[in-house]
XYZ file of C-alpha atoms in Angstrom:
184
model
C 0.532 17.974 1.018
C 0.504 14.341 2.026
C 1.792 14.018 5.593
C 5.001 12.177 6.273
C 4.654 8.937 8.215
C 7.165 6.328 9.226
C 8.386 4.040 6.469
C 7.252 1.338 8.819
C 8.490 -2.200 8.631
C 10.395 -3.800 5.867
C 11.316 -1.257 3.196
C 14.002 -2.361 0.741
C 16.738 -0.395 -0.973
C 16.261 -2.515 -4.095
C 13.487 -1.348 -6.422
C 11.323 -3.547 -8.655
C 10.041 -1.574 -11.649
C 6.714 -3.248 -12.386
C 2.977 -2.721 -12.584
C 1.762 -6.172 -11.474
C 2.936 -6.808 -7.920
C 1.036 -10.021 -7.237
C 3.515 -12.718 -8.318
C 0.457 -14.991 -8.344
C -0.442 -14.386 -4.689
C -4.152 -14.879 -4.017
C -6.400 -12.155 -2.739
C -9.055 -9.598 -3.543
C -7.818 -7.833 -6.680
C -6.836 -4.167 -6.158
C -6.192 -1.724 -8.970
C -4.207 1.039 -7.232
C -3.879 4.415 -8.927
C -1.723 7.136 -7.393
C -1.169 10.621 -8.805
C 1.819 12.647 -7.638
C 1.184 16.395 -7.515
C 3.156 19.395 -6.268
C 2.033 22.216 -3.941
C 0.170 23.846 -6.862
C -1.626 20.548 -7.639
C 0.321 20.203 -10.899
C 1.302 16.659 -11.912
C 4.892 15.640 -11.130
C 6.170 13.834 -14.202
C 9.070 11.466 -13.621
C 8.390 10.865 -9.932
C 9.086 7.255 -8.986
C 6.422 5.824 -6.676
C 7.375 2.816 -4.564
C 4.780 0.717 -2.715
C 4.882 -2.357 -0.481
C 2.306 -4.147 1.642
C 1.330 -7.458 3.194
C -0.317 -10.382 1.485
C -3.792 -11.613 2.500
C -2.315 -13.364 5.564
C -0.511 -10.282 6.923
C 2.973 -11.346 5.731
C 5.518 -8.963 4.177
C 7.942 -10.273 1.588
C 11.734 -10.209 1.981
C 11.844 -10.407 5.801
C 11.125 -12.747 8.667
C 8.366 -10.602 10.146
C 6.302 -12.887 12.388
C 3.188 -11.100 11.115
C 0.716 -13.719 12.279
C 0.222 -15.367 8.895
C 2.759 -17.417 6.999
C 6.318 -16.086 6.895
C 8.136 -16.505 3.579
C 11.143 -14.353 4.517
C 14.316 -13.511 2.604
C 14.461 -13.740 -1.162
C 10.769 -13.041 -1.733
C 9.574 -9.874 -3.512
C 5.791 -10.219 -3.669
C 3.609 -7.120 -3.313
C 6.462 -4.673 -3.848
C 7.011 -2.435 -6.823
C 7.970 0.920 -8.232
C 6.717 2.854 -11.230
C 7.722 6.137 -12.798
C 4.926 8.650 -13.342
C 4.174 9.897 -16.826
C 3.365 13.496 -17.747
C 0.055 13.162 -15.869
C 1.863 12.246 -12.610
C -0.026 8.925 -12.467
C 1.186 5.423 -11.644
C -1.027 2.335 -11.587
C -0.399 -0.970 -9.837
C -2.194 -4.301 -10.045
C -2.045 -5.883 -6.620
C -4.279 -7.398 -3.935
C -6.031 -5.917 -0.940
C -3.515 -5.991 1.928
C -4.074 -8.260 4.896
C -3.631 -7.074 8.460
C -1.380 -7.722 11.399
C -1.718 -6.987 15.101
C -1.685 -3.320 16.084
C -2.101 -1.749 12.636
C -5.014 -0.638 10.493
C -4.951 -1.957 6.911
C -2.448 0.105 4.908
C 0.047 0.330 2.056
C 3.492 1.872 2.478
C 4.517 4.459 -0.107
C 7.649 6.420 -0.917
C 8.001 8.984 -3.694
C 11.448 9.507 -5.229
C 12.525 12.536 -7.311
C 16.011 13.098 -8.654
C 17.416 10.215 -6.584
C 15.977 11.618 -3.331
C 13.007 10.430 -1.278
C 10.562 13.366 -1.163
C 7.687 11.580 0.603
C 7.454 8.629 2.946
C 3.919 7.834 4.050
C 1.200 5.222 4.285
C -2.262 5.070 2.726
C -5.333 3.550 4.367
C -8.500 1.627 3.527
C -12.042 2.482 4.608
C -12.892 0.313 7.604
C -16.443 -0.658 6.564
C -15.274 -1.539 3.049
C -12.385 -3.547 4.517
C -14.721 -5.475 6.812
C -16.768 -6.584 3.785
C -13.639 -7.682 1.878
C -12.281 -9.538 4.897
C -15.461 -11.598 5.233
C -14.579 -13.350 1.948
C -11.947 -15.562 0.340
C -8.438 -15.775 1.754
C -9.188 -13.060 4.308
C -12.069 -14.814 6.094
C -9.722 -17.139 8.011
C -8.140 -14.140 9.774
C -11.328 -12.115 10.331
C -11.525 -8.352 10.593
C -8.480 -6.282 11.610
C -7.845 -5.908 15.334
C -6.977 -2.200 14.999
C -9.087 0.730 13.781
C -7.756 3.998 12.387
C -8.431 5.644 15.754
C -6.479 2.970 17.657
C -3.558 2.884 15.209
C -0.624 4.893 16.621
C 0.576 5.809 13.109
C -2.581 6.311 11.005
C -3.709 9.644 12.445
C -6.995 10.679 10.806
C -6.759 9.361 7.222
C -9.833 11.283 6.055
C -8.600 14.621 7.401
C -4.951 13.916 6.480
C -5.697 12.883 2.897
C -4.235 9.399 3.306
C -7.528 7.480 2.888
C -7.868 5.838 -0.502
C -11.021 6.477 -2.502
C -12.375 2.930 -2.976
C -14.832 1.702 -5.597
C -15.965 -1.843 -6.348
C -14.632 -2.903 -9.753
C -15.855 -6.253 -11.034
C -14.461 -8.906 -8.678
C -12.063 -6.415 -7.122
C -11.584 -2.837 -6.013
C -10.188 0.352 -7.484
C -8.258 2.520 -4.998
C -7.252 6.070 -5.944
C -5.346 8.825 -4.163
C -3.365 11.989 -4.851
C 0.054 12.213 -3.222
C 1.123 15.804 -2.613
C 4.908 16.296 -2.517
C 7.173 19.295 -2.014
């Protein structure tokens, strides 16, 4: 089962049912695929998977967050979305590689909803060597590599052992990130 972790900063009650989260924001393209499974590893059809993360500068939408990059605040919805899993338990999002902010390893927040209840609140993480290569390019280069590793992040735990580390593969000019989310 995927371990529970804090919802972290800036969740919203409002949901945005959509596949493309980018709203035109620049960054290294990320095709994110998540499969929701139960304790028997069977797909969970109908689970709603909600994700949110920072833009390339480390800014979250919808809040004044003082994340170190720009700060677009209230009324913005970039890099947030929800999808409902099909019979295979899979949802897919088109987004960008998240930026970083002080004190946290690079991550995406995730909540899984079933029957109007949140059944998982967690975060998923990006391989540090892969992230370093991405952050040496494009919009990320200005901010450099993250200041916090998995080991130094007070929330991350051990993503490899915990099953919260995305499987990353280069895909054209972007990256494909995949992960199973085990829920009760």
